[in-house]
Amino acid sequence: MPAALTAVQRTLSNGVHLVATPVPHTAAVSLYVASRAGSGSEPVELSGVTHFVEHMLFRHGSHEPGAFACAIERLGGQINAATEPELTAVGAKVPSEAWNDALQIVARMVHEPTMDPDEIEKERTVILDELALLDDLPEESARRSVLARLWPNHPFGREIAGTATTVRALTRDALLRRAVEMFAGRNTIVSVAGALDPSAVLDVLADVFGSVPAGSREAYPVFHANGQESGRVQVIRREAEQAYFSIAGFTPGRASRDRYAIELLAAVLGAGFGARLVLELRERHGLAYDVSAELGYCGKHGVLSIDGATDPDDLTRAVAIVLGELSDVADRGVTEEEFERARAYTVGGLVRSLEDSAVVAAWHAREQALEPSPLPPDALIDRVRTVARSDVTASAQACLAPSWPLIAVAGPLSDNTDIPTELVGSGGG
Amino acid sequence: MPAALTAVQRTLSNGVHLVATPVPHTAAVSLYVASRAGSGSEPVELSGVTHFVEHMLFRHGSHEPGAFACAIERLGGQINAATEPELTAVGAKVPSEAWNDALQIVARMVHEPTMDPDEIEKERTVILDELALLDDLPEESARRSVLARLWPNHPFGREIAGTATTVRALTRDALLRRAVEMFAGRNTIVSVAGALDPSAVLDVLADVFGSVPAGSREAYPVFHANGQESGRVQVIRREAEQAYFSIAGFTPGRASRDRYAIELLAAVLGAGFGARLVLELRERHGLAYDVSAELGYCGKHGVLSIDGATDPDDLTRAVAIVLGELSDVADRGVTEEEFERARAYTVGGLVRSLEDSAVVAAWHAREQALEPSPLPPDALIDRVRTVARSDVTASAQACLAPSWPLIAVAGPLSDNTDIPTELVGSGGG
């Protein structure tokens, strides 16, 4: 990792955390303004309020529709925003010489919540359309069923965008209050990456964000796994050509010493065309066009999710093969060959992604917002490199107990669809 | 554009065209091996054969499932492939020091078509799953309806992956014959980009590709627009929460002098959050989460496609607004403000994308395969920059006649759904 990628950081007295990272040889500067407030702290009746505010950022400060986005795009840049369970962020990438102009625009978006009532009503119908688009994806119904049962009675198990009922009921007051909470000083992280002098950048950022009220740091409700889960498999009947499956369970969280071993376990199983589940389901059995394994984190937990689709007649067999491979990896561990592929693929992908200033800017802000011990990219790559094959095998054994997975399937399925549920004796490749 | 991005090119006596482009300051090398043969030359009974061969490339040369993909990923790289109407390509990106190993792997994929019968059967079910996944997307049914009516009796109007019927019927002989045609010398273009010495790269490529038989250059059937189109609107009834619309028509082709004006017209209408159709449908009327305008080329034609989704009750109004804006842009032209946004957004996006060696490698191969007059990126950017606002207005006037669009809508629609069809008097913002 070249020293050029070393971030310079500063925390202002109002709590705003600033990061500037030099990325030489790039013609673009990336800004990433993040809030520590995501959807995961919402009371159930306000479900979707954070995501609604994220949408409204683009309607703030002006009555000209799309004024902020147009302004960024006229600079030759691009802008987007996203809401996650534990973070909300606006990201922009612009030609280097325009970075200060872009910063002023993004700062207005997060600090001038006009919340014009007419604009709220327009955005409400846009969000209802977004929810309906998600309803049209059969894989979403499987995914949602698993998440809701994994996190019973906790916002981590709810849809980030809320439901049609909650979105219809959100008031201007609730949106305004949430907007102020989200971008209070103690919740704000501003990260800039590009071919710039980092200390000069920090001075500019301190000027722009120094006078924001501190507010209070976002707190998330603690999750207690308390056995409300009813049934390990849910079968969702809906018209479709394919049958969709979602299989997920908890893994060690961000603070666990097994974390990087589990990251490589997820890569062994599902990252790239050479991953074990892809080789088994697609290459060896011809049963699925696509299957993936992804690792995410919420609160103190990790979640490993395996999603795919297959012909409805092959669904039982496909799920049995996935569970069989999970069982096998827990019983017999990973081979040297698949371990090396997963490690090289993971490290190679990380190194390449860091050539993009947008990845670098987001990296440091996200570490600051989400991680108990924020790491620079080179330190993370070192940790991945020092994981041993035996660590991956041990973490699979510790994590993948027979009753580990929750499962949902969605598609044109009959009442007596028989889906295996446990890792032990569930078949195999 | 730095001189560093200047491509060095060579055509071998067997017709293989080689390109090497230095991209300094990157830790990765990208390979792009393209065939001039795409799905657009397939007889109707062989529909999907090119795409099937593209899938089989990953099963060639070995009986170990996923061997080629695993080999690339063990180098720390990634690989993918895609079939288009006039091109099929394999792209790989690997750490610089591994580029020659990756080249040997990709060369075996395209030159050792084993077509093992068992492997063909496995891949056949994978492709049938892929077709079923597409069938599950309501936006696909709208898009397909428009394309089929735009290109009646021509492969450009058919699905690239074929139909379940043709895919089930494709024989090993047909696949083998197509594989040999596709990567014959006269159809092959090999492009490499990265921090490498371009003439040394060309020597290596000439060694690897110099002995391929020349074969014959792919020919595409000429398209005659001859009025077989039946009805300007097709209403497709299917269960869904949203109603999906696809609106498309011909535009000037690759050789037209209006080409770059039309590119900017498409950007004015649909590229970025500040595009006119996004501002009208989403920002001003709150009618759609997403709407896009895209320009593509097939044969001698361009095709402008506008796709979006809305609440079924708002569909008539949403389509009327899109047609009204197309009509308005033809009648009254584009404003200085939207012209400047579209130009800055287009040029900025191009410049930034060229920092990625994968974009550079693909660029030169695609220009060579698809363009009557291949251009380097800096020349294209110059052409976009020299388009005047009046050119965009003139091209809109010339292209967008009242009967220009073909329309398809898909969703939970009643028999008497009333969809406007013409640009004149169709409403407006």
Coordinates of N, CA, C and O in Angstrom, one line a residue, chain A residues 94-223:
Chain A
V94 N -16.5 14.2 -8.6 CA -16.5 15.3 -9.6 C -15.0 15.5 -10.1 O -14.1 15.0 -9.5
P95 N -14.9 16.2 -11.2 CA -13.5 16.6 -11.6 C -12.8 17.3 -10.5 O -13.4 18.1 -9.8
S96 N -11.5 17.0 -10.3 CA -10.8 17.6 -9.2 C -11.0 19.0 -8.9 O -11.2 19.5 -7.8
E97 N -11.0 19.9 -10.0 CA -11.0 21.3 -9.8 C -12.4 21.7 -9.3 O -12.5 22.9 -8.8
A98 N -13.4 20.9 -9.3 CA -14.7 21.2 -8.9 C -15.1 20.7 -7.5 O -16.2 20.9 -7.0
W99 N -14.1 20.2 -6.8 CA -14.4 19.5 -5.5 C -15.0 20.5 -4.5 O -15.9 20.1 -3.7
N100 N -14.5 21.7 -4.4 CA -15.0 22.6 -3.4 C -16.5 23.0 -3.7 O -17.3 23.1 -2.8
D101 N -16.8 23.3 -5.0 CA -18.2 23.6 -5.4 C -19.1 22.4 -5.0 O -20.2 22.6 -4.5
A102 N -18.6 21.2 -5.3 CA -19.4 20.0 -4.9 C -19.6 19.9 -3.4 O -20.7 19.6 -3.0
L103 N -18.6 20.2 -2.7 CA -18.7 20.1 -1.2 C -19.8 21.1 -0.7 O -20.6 20.8 0.2
Q104 N -19.8 22.3 -1.3 CA -20.8 23.3 -0.8 C -22.3 22.8 -1.1 O -23.2 22.9 -0.3
I105 N -22.4 22.1 -2.3 CA -23.7 21.6 -2.7 C -24.1 20.5 -1.7 O -25.3 20.5 -1.2
V106 N -23.2 19.5 -1.4 CA -23.6 18.4 -0.5 C -23.9 18.9 0.9 O -24.8 18.5 1.6
A107 N -23.1 19.9 1.3 CA -23.3 20.5 2.7 C -24.7 21.1 2.7 O -25.4 20.9 3.8
R108 N -25.1 21.8 1.7 CA -26.5 22.4 1.7 C -27.5 21.2 1.8 O -28.6 21.4 2.4
M109 N -27.3 20.2 1.0 CA -28.3 19.1 1.0 C -28.5 18.5 2.4 O -29.7 18.3 2.8
V110 N -27.4 18.4 3.2 CA -27.6 17.8 4.5 C -27.9 18.8 5.6 O -28.4 18.4 6.7
H111 N -27.7 20.1 5.4 CA -27.9 21.1 6.4 C -29.1 22.0 6.2 O -29.3 22.9 7.0
E112 N -29.8 21.9 5.1 CA -30.9 22.8 4.8 C -32.2 22.0 4.6 O -32.7 22.0 3.5
P113 N -32.7 21.3 5.6 CA -33.9 20.5 5.4 C -35.1 21.3 5.3 O -35.8 21.5 6.3
T114 N -35.4 21.8 4.1 CA -36.7 22.6 4.0 C -37.9 21.8 4.2 O -38.9 22.3 4.8
M115 N -38.0 20.6 3.7 CA -39.1 19.7 3.8 C -40.4 20.4 3.4 O -41.4 20.5 4.2
D116 N -40.4 21.0 2.2 CA -41.6 21.6 1.7 C -42.7 20.6 1.6 O -42.5 19.5 1.0
P117 N -43.9 20.9 2.1 CA -45.0 19.9 2.1 C -45.3 19.3 0.7 O -45.6 18.1 0.6
D118 N -45.4 20.1 -0.3 CA -45.7 19.6 -1.7 C -44.6 18.6 -2.1 O -44.9 17.6 -2.7
E119 N -43.3 19.0 -1.8 CA -42.2 18.1 -2.2 C -42.3 16.8 -1.4 O -41.9 15.7 -2.0
I120 N -42.7 16.9 -0.2 CA -42.8 15.6 0.6 C -43.9 14.7 -0.1 O -43.6 13.5 -0.2
E121 N -45.0 15.3 -0.5 CA -46.0 14.4 -1.1 C -45.5 13.8 -2.4 O -45.8 12.6 -2.7
K122 N -44.8 14.6 -3.2 CA -44.2 14.0 -4.5 C -43.3 12.8 -4.2 O -43.3 11.8 -4.8
E123 N -42.4 13.1 -3.2 CA -41.4 12.0 -2.9 C -42.1 10.8 -2.2 O -41.6 9.7 -2.4
R124 N -43.2 11.0 -1.5 CA -43.9 9.9 -0.9 C -44.4 8.9 -2.0 O -44.2 7.7 -1.9
T125 N -44.9 9.5 -3.1 CA -45.4 8.5 -4.2 C -44.2 7.9 -4.9 O -44.3 6.7 -5.3
V126 N -43.1 8.6 -5.0 CA -41.9 8.0 -5.6 C -41.4 6.8 -4.7 O -41.1 5.7 -5.2
I127 N -41.5 7.0 -3.4 CA -41.0 5.9 -2.5 C -42.0 4.7 -2.5 O -41.6 3.5 -2.5
L128 N -43.3 5.0 -2.6 CA -44.3 3.9 -2.8 C -44.1 3.2 -4.1 O -44.2 1.9 -4.1
D129 N -43.7 3.9 -5.1 CA -43.3 3.2 -6.4 C -42.1 2.3 -6.2 O -42.0 1.2 -6.7
E130 N -41.1 2.8 -5.4 CA -39.9 2.0 -5.1 C -40.3 0.7 -4.4 O -39.8 -0.4 -4.7
L131 N -41.1 0.9 -3.4 CA -41.6 -0.3 -2.6 C -42.3 -1.3 -3.5 O -42.1 -2.5 -3.4
A132 N -43.1 -0.8 -4.4 CA -43.8 -1.7 -5.3 C -42.9 -2.4 -6.3 O -43.1 -3.6 -6.6
L133 N -41.8 -1.7 -6.7 CA -40.8 -2.4 -7.6 C -40.1 -3.5 -6.9 O -39.9 -4.6 -7.4
L134 N -39.8 -3.3 -5.6 CA -39.2 -4.4 -4.8 C -40.2 -5.6 -4.6 O -39.8 -6.7 -4.7
D135 N -41.5 -5.2 -4.4 CA -42.5 -6.3 -4.3 C -42.6 -7.1 -5.6 O -43.0 -8.3 -5.5
D136 N -42.2 -6.6 -6.7 CA -42.3 -7.3 -8.0 C -41.1 -8.3 -8.1 O -41.0 -9.0 -9.1
L137 N -40.1 -8.3 -7.2 CA -39.0 -9.2 -7.3 C -39.2 -10.4 -6.4 O -39.2 -10.2 -5.2
P138 N -39.3 -11.6 -7.0 CA -39.6 -12.7 -6.1 C -38.5 -13.0 -5.1 O -38.7 -13.5 -4.0
E139 N -37.2 -12.7 -5.5 CA -36.1 -12.9 -4.6 C -36.2 -12.1 -3.4 O -35.7 -12.5 -2.3
E140 N -36.8 -10.9 -3.5 CA -37.0 -10.0 -2.3 C -38.0 -10.7 -1.3 O -37.8 -10.5 -0.1
S141 N -39.0 -11.4 -1.8 CA -39.9 -12.0 -0.8 C -39.2 -13.0 0.1 O -39.4 -13.1 1.3
A142 N -38.3 -13.8 -0.6 CA -37.5 -14.8 0.1 C -36.6 -14.1 1.1 O -36.5 -14.5 2.3
R143 N -35.9 -13.1 0.6 CA -34.9 -12.4 1.4 C -35.5 -11.8 2.7 O -35.0 -11.9 3.8
R144 N -36.7 -11.1 2.4 CA -37.4 -10.4 3.5 C -37.8 -11.4 4.6 O -37.8 -11.1 5.8
S145 N -38.3 -12.5 4.2 CA -38.9 -13.5 5.1 C -37.7 -14.0 6.1 O -37.9 -14.1 7.3
V146 N -36.6 -14.2 5.5 CA -35.4 -14.7 6.3 C -35.0 -13.6 7.3 O -34.8 -13.8 8.5
L147 N -34.9 -12.3 6.8 CA -34.4 -11.3 7.7 C -35.4 -11.0 8.8 O -35.0 -10.8 9.9
A148 N -36.7 -11.0 8.5 CA -37.7 -10.8 9.5 C -37.6 -11.8 10.6 O -37.8 -11.5 11.8
R149 N -37.4 -13.1 10.3 CA -37.3 -14.1 11.3 C -35.9 -14.1 12.0 O -35.8 -14.6 13.1
L150 N -34.9 -13.6 11.3 CA -33.6 -13.6 11.9 C -33.6 -12.5 13.0 O -32.9 -12.7 14.1
W151 N -34.3 -11.4 12.8 CA -34.2 -10.3 13.7 C -35.7 -10.0 14.2 O -36.2 -8.9 13.9
P152 N -36.3 -10.9 14.9 CA -37.7 -10.6 15.3 C -37.8 -9.4 16.2 O -37.0 -9.2 17.1
N153 N -38.8 -8.6 15.9 CA -39.1 -7.4 16.7 C -37.9 -6.4 16.8 O -37.7 -5.7 17.8
H154 N -37.1 -6.4 15.8 CA -35.9 -5.5 15.8 C -35.9 -4.8 14.4 O -36.2 -5.5 13.4
P155 N -35.6 -3.5 14.4 CA -35.6 -2.8 13.1 C -34.6 -3.4 12.0 O -34.8 -3.3 10.8
F156 N -33.6 -4.1 12.5 CA -32.7 -4.8 11.5 C -33.4 -5.8 10.6 O -33.0 -6.2 9.6
G157 N -34.6 -6.3 11.1 CA -35.4 -7.3 10.4 C -36.4 -6.6 9.5 O -37.1 -7.3 8.8
R158 N -36.5 -5.3 9.5 CA -37.6 -4.6 8.7 C -37.0 -4.1 7.4 O -35.7 -3.9 7.3
E159 N -37.8 -3.8 6.5 CA -37.4 -3.2 5.2 C -36.8 -1.8 5.5 O -37.4 -1.0 6.2
I160 N -35.7 -1.5 4.9 CA -35.0 -0.2 5.1 C -36.0 0.9 4.7 O -36.1 2.0 5.3
A161 N -36.7 0.7 3.6 CA -37.6 1.8 3.1 C -38.9 1.8 3.8 O -39.8 2.7 3.4
G162 N -39.2 1.0 4.7 CA -40.4 0.9 5.4 C -41.5 0.1 4.7 O -41.2 -0.6 3.7
T163 N -42.7 0.3 5.1 CA -43.8 -0.4 4.4 C -44.7 0.7 3.8 O -44.6 1.9 4.2
A164 N -45.6 0.3 2.9 CA -46.5 1.3 2.3 C -47.3 2.0 3.5 O -47.5 3.2 3.4
T165 N -47.7 1.3 4.5 CA -48.5 1.8 5.6 C -47.7 2.9 6.4 O -48.1 4.0 6.6
T166 N -46.4 2.6 6.7 CA -45.6 3.5 7.5 C -45.3 4.7 6.6 O -45.3 5.9 7.1
V167 N -44.9 4.5 5.4 CA -44.5 5.6 4.5 C -45.7 6.5 4.3 O -45.5 7.8 4.3
R168 N -46.9 6.0 4.1 CA -48.0 6.9 4.0 C -48.3 7.7 5.2 O -48.8 8.9 5.1
A169 N -47.9 7.2 6.4 CA -48.2 7.9 7.6 C -47.1 8.9 8.1 O -47.4 9.7 9.0
L170 N -46.0 8.9 7.5 CA -44.9 9.7 8.0 C -45.2 11.2 7.8 O -45.6 11.6 6.8
T171 N -45.1 12.0 8.9 CA -45.4 13.4 8.9 C -44.2 14.3 8.6 O -43.1 13.9 8.7
R172 N -44.5 15.5 8.2 CA -43.4 16.5 8.0 C -42.6 16.7 9.2 O -41.3 16.7 9.2
D173 N -43.2 16.7 10.4 CA -42.5 16.9 11.7 C -41.5 15.7 11.9 O -40.4 16.0 12.3
A174 N -42.0 14.5 11.6 CA -41.1 13.4 11.9 C -39.9 13.4 10.9 O -38.8 13.1 11.3
L175 N -40.2 13.8 9.7 CA -39.1 13.9 8.7 C -38.1 15.0 9.1 O -36.8 14.8 9.1
L176 N -38.6 16.1 9.5 CA -37.7 17.2 9.9 C -36.9 16.9 11.1 O -35.7 17.1 11.1
R177 N -37.5 16.2 12.1 CA -36.8 15.8 13.3 C -35.7 14.8 13.0 O -34.5 15.0 13.4
R178 N -36.0 13.9 12.1 CA -35.0 12.9 11.7 C -33.9 13.5 11.0 O -32.7 13.1 11.2
A179 N -34.2 14.4 10.1 CA -33.1 15.1 9.3 C -32.1 15.8 10.2 O -30.9 15.7 9.9
V180 N -32.6 16.4 11.2 CA -31.8 17.2 12.1 C -30.9 16.2 12.9 O -29.7 16.4 13.1
E181 N -31.5 15.1 13.4 CA -30.8 14.1 14.2 C -29.7 13.5 13.3 O -28.5 13.3 13.7
M182 N -30.0 13.2 12.0 CA -29.1 12.4 11.2 C -27.8 13.2 10.9 O -26.7 12.6 10.9
F183 N -27.9 14.5 10.7 CA -26.7 15.2 10.3 C -26.3 16.2 11.4 O -25.6 17.2 11.1
A184 N -26.6 15.8 12.7 CA -26.0 16.5 13.8 C -24.5 16.2 13.8 O -24.1 15.2 13.2
G185 N -23.7 17.1 14.5 CA -22.3 16.9 14.4 C -21.8 15.5 14.9 O -21.0 14.9 14.2
R186 N -22.4 15.0 16.0 CA -21.9 13.7 16.5 C -22.2 12.5 15.6 O -21.7 11.5 15.8
N187 N -23.1 12.8 14.6 CA -23.4 11.7 13.7 C -22.8 11.8 12.3 O -23.0 11.0 11.5
T188 N -22.0 12.9 12.1 CA -21.6 13.2 10.8 C -20.1 12.8 10.6 O -19.3 13.2 11.4
I189 N -19.9 12.2 9.5 CA -18.5 11.9 9.0 C -18.3 12.4 7.6 O -19.2 12.1 6.8
V190 N -17.3 13.1 7.3 CA -17.1 13.7 6.0 C -15.7 13.2 5.5 O -14.7 13.4 6.2
S191 N -15.7 12.5 4.4 CA -14.5 11.9 3.9 C -14.3 12.4 2.4 O -15.2 12.4 1.6
V192 N -13.0 12.8 2.1 CA -12.7 13.3 0.8 C -11.4 12.5 0.3 O -10.5 12.3 1.1
A193 N -11.4 12.0 -0.9 CA -10.3 11.3 -1.5 C -10.0 11.8 -2.9 O -10.9 12.0 -3.7
G194 N -8.7 12.1 -3.2 CA -8.4 12.5 -4.5 C -7.0 13.1 -4.5 O -6.3 13.0 -3.5
A195 N -6.6 13.6 -5.7 CA -5.2 14.2 -5.8 C -5.2 15.6 -5.2 O -5.1 16.6 -5.9
L196 N -5.3 15.6 -3.9 CA -5.3 16.9 -3.1 C -4.4 16.8 -1.9 O -4.0 15.8 -1.5
D197 N -4.1 18.0 -1.4 CA -3.3 18.1 -0.2 C -4.2 17.9 1.0 O -5.2 18.7 1.2
P198 N -4.1 16.8 1.8 CA -5.1 16.4 2.8 C -5.2 17.5 3.9 O -6.3 17.7 4.4
S199 N -4.2 18.2 4.3 CA -4.4 19.1 5.4 C -5.1 20.3 4.9 O -6.0 20.9 5.7
A200 N -4.9 20.7 3.7 CA -5.7 21.9 3.1 C -7.2 21.4 3.0 O -8.1 22.2 3.3
V201 N -7.4 20.2 2.6 CA -8.8 19.7 2.6 C -9.5 19.7 3.9 O -10.6 20.2 4.1
L202 N -8.7 19.3 5.0 CA -9.3 19.3 6.3 C -9.7 20.7 6.8 O -10.8 20.9 7.4
D203 N -8.9 21.6 6.4 CA -9.2 23.0 6.8 C -10.5 23.5 6.2 O -11.3 24.1 6.8
V204 N -10.7 23.2 4.9 CA -11.9 23.6 4.2 C -13.1 22.9 4.8 O -14.1 23.5 5.1
L205 N -13.0 21.6 5.1 CA -14.1 20.8 5.7 C -14.4 21.4 7.1 O -15.6 21.5 7.4
A206 N -13.4 21.7 7.9 CA -13.6 22.2 9.2 C -14.4 23.5 9.1 O -15.3 23.8 9.9
D207 N -14.1 24.4 8.1 CA -14.9 25.6 7.9 C -16.4 25.3 7.6 O -17.2 26.0 8.2
V208 N -16.6 24.3 6.8 CA -18.0 24.1 6.3 C -18.8 23.4 7.4 O -20.0 23.6 7.5
F209 N -18.2 22.4 8.1 CA -18.9 21.6 9.1 C -18.7 22.0 10.5 O -19.3 21.4 11.4
G210 N -17.9 23.1 10.8 CA -17.6 23.4 12.2 C -18.7 24.0 13.0 O -18.7 23.9 14.2
S211 N -19.7 24.6 12.3 CA -20.7 25.2 13.1 C -22.0 24.4 13.2 O -23.0 24.9 13.7
V212 N -22.0 23.2 12.8 CA -23.2 22.3 13.0 C -23.4 22.0 14.5 O -22.4 21.7 15.2
P213 N -24.6 22.1 15.0 CA -24.9 21.7 16.4 C -24.4 20.2 16.6 O -24.6 19.4 15.7
A214 N -23.9 20.0 17.8 CA -23.4 18.6 18.1 C -24.5 17.6 18.1 O -24.3 16.4 17.6
G215 N -25.7 17.9 18.6 CA -26.7 16.9 18.7 C -26.3 15.7 19.6 O -25.4 15.8 20.4
S216 N -27.0 14.6 19.4 CA -26.6 13.4 20.2 C -26.3 12.2 19.3 O -26.9 12.1 18.2
R217 N -25.3 11.5 19.7 CA -24.9 10.3 18.9 C -26.0 9.3 18.8 O -26.6 8.9 19.8
E218 N -26.2 8.8 17.6 CA -27.2 7.8 17.4 C -27.0 6.5 18.2 O -25.9 6.0 18.3
A219 N -28.1 6.0 18.8 CA -28.0 4.8 19.6 C -29.0 3.8 19.0 O -30.0 4.1 18.5
Y220 N -28.5 2.5 18.9 CA -29.3 1.5 18.3 C -29.9 0.5 19.4 O -29.1 0.2 20.4
P221 N -31.1 0.1 19.3 CA -31.6 -0.8 20.3 C -30.8 -2.1 20.2 O -30.5 -2.6 19.2
V222 N -30.6 -2.7 21.4 CA -29.8 -3.9 21.5 C -30.7 -5.1 21.1 O -31.9 -5.1 21.3
F223 N -30.2 -6.0 20.4 CA -30.9 -7.2 19.9 C -30.7 -8.4 20.8 O -29.6 -8.7 21.1

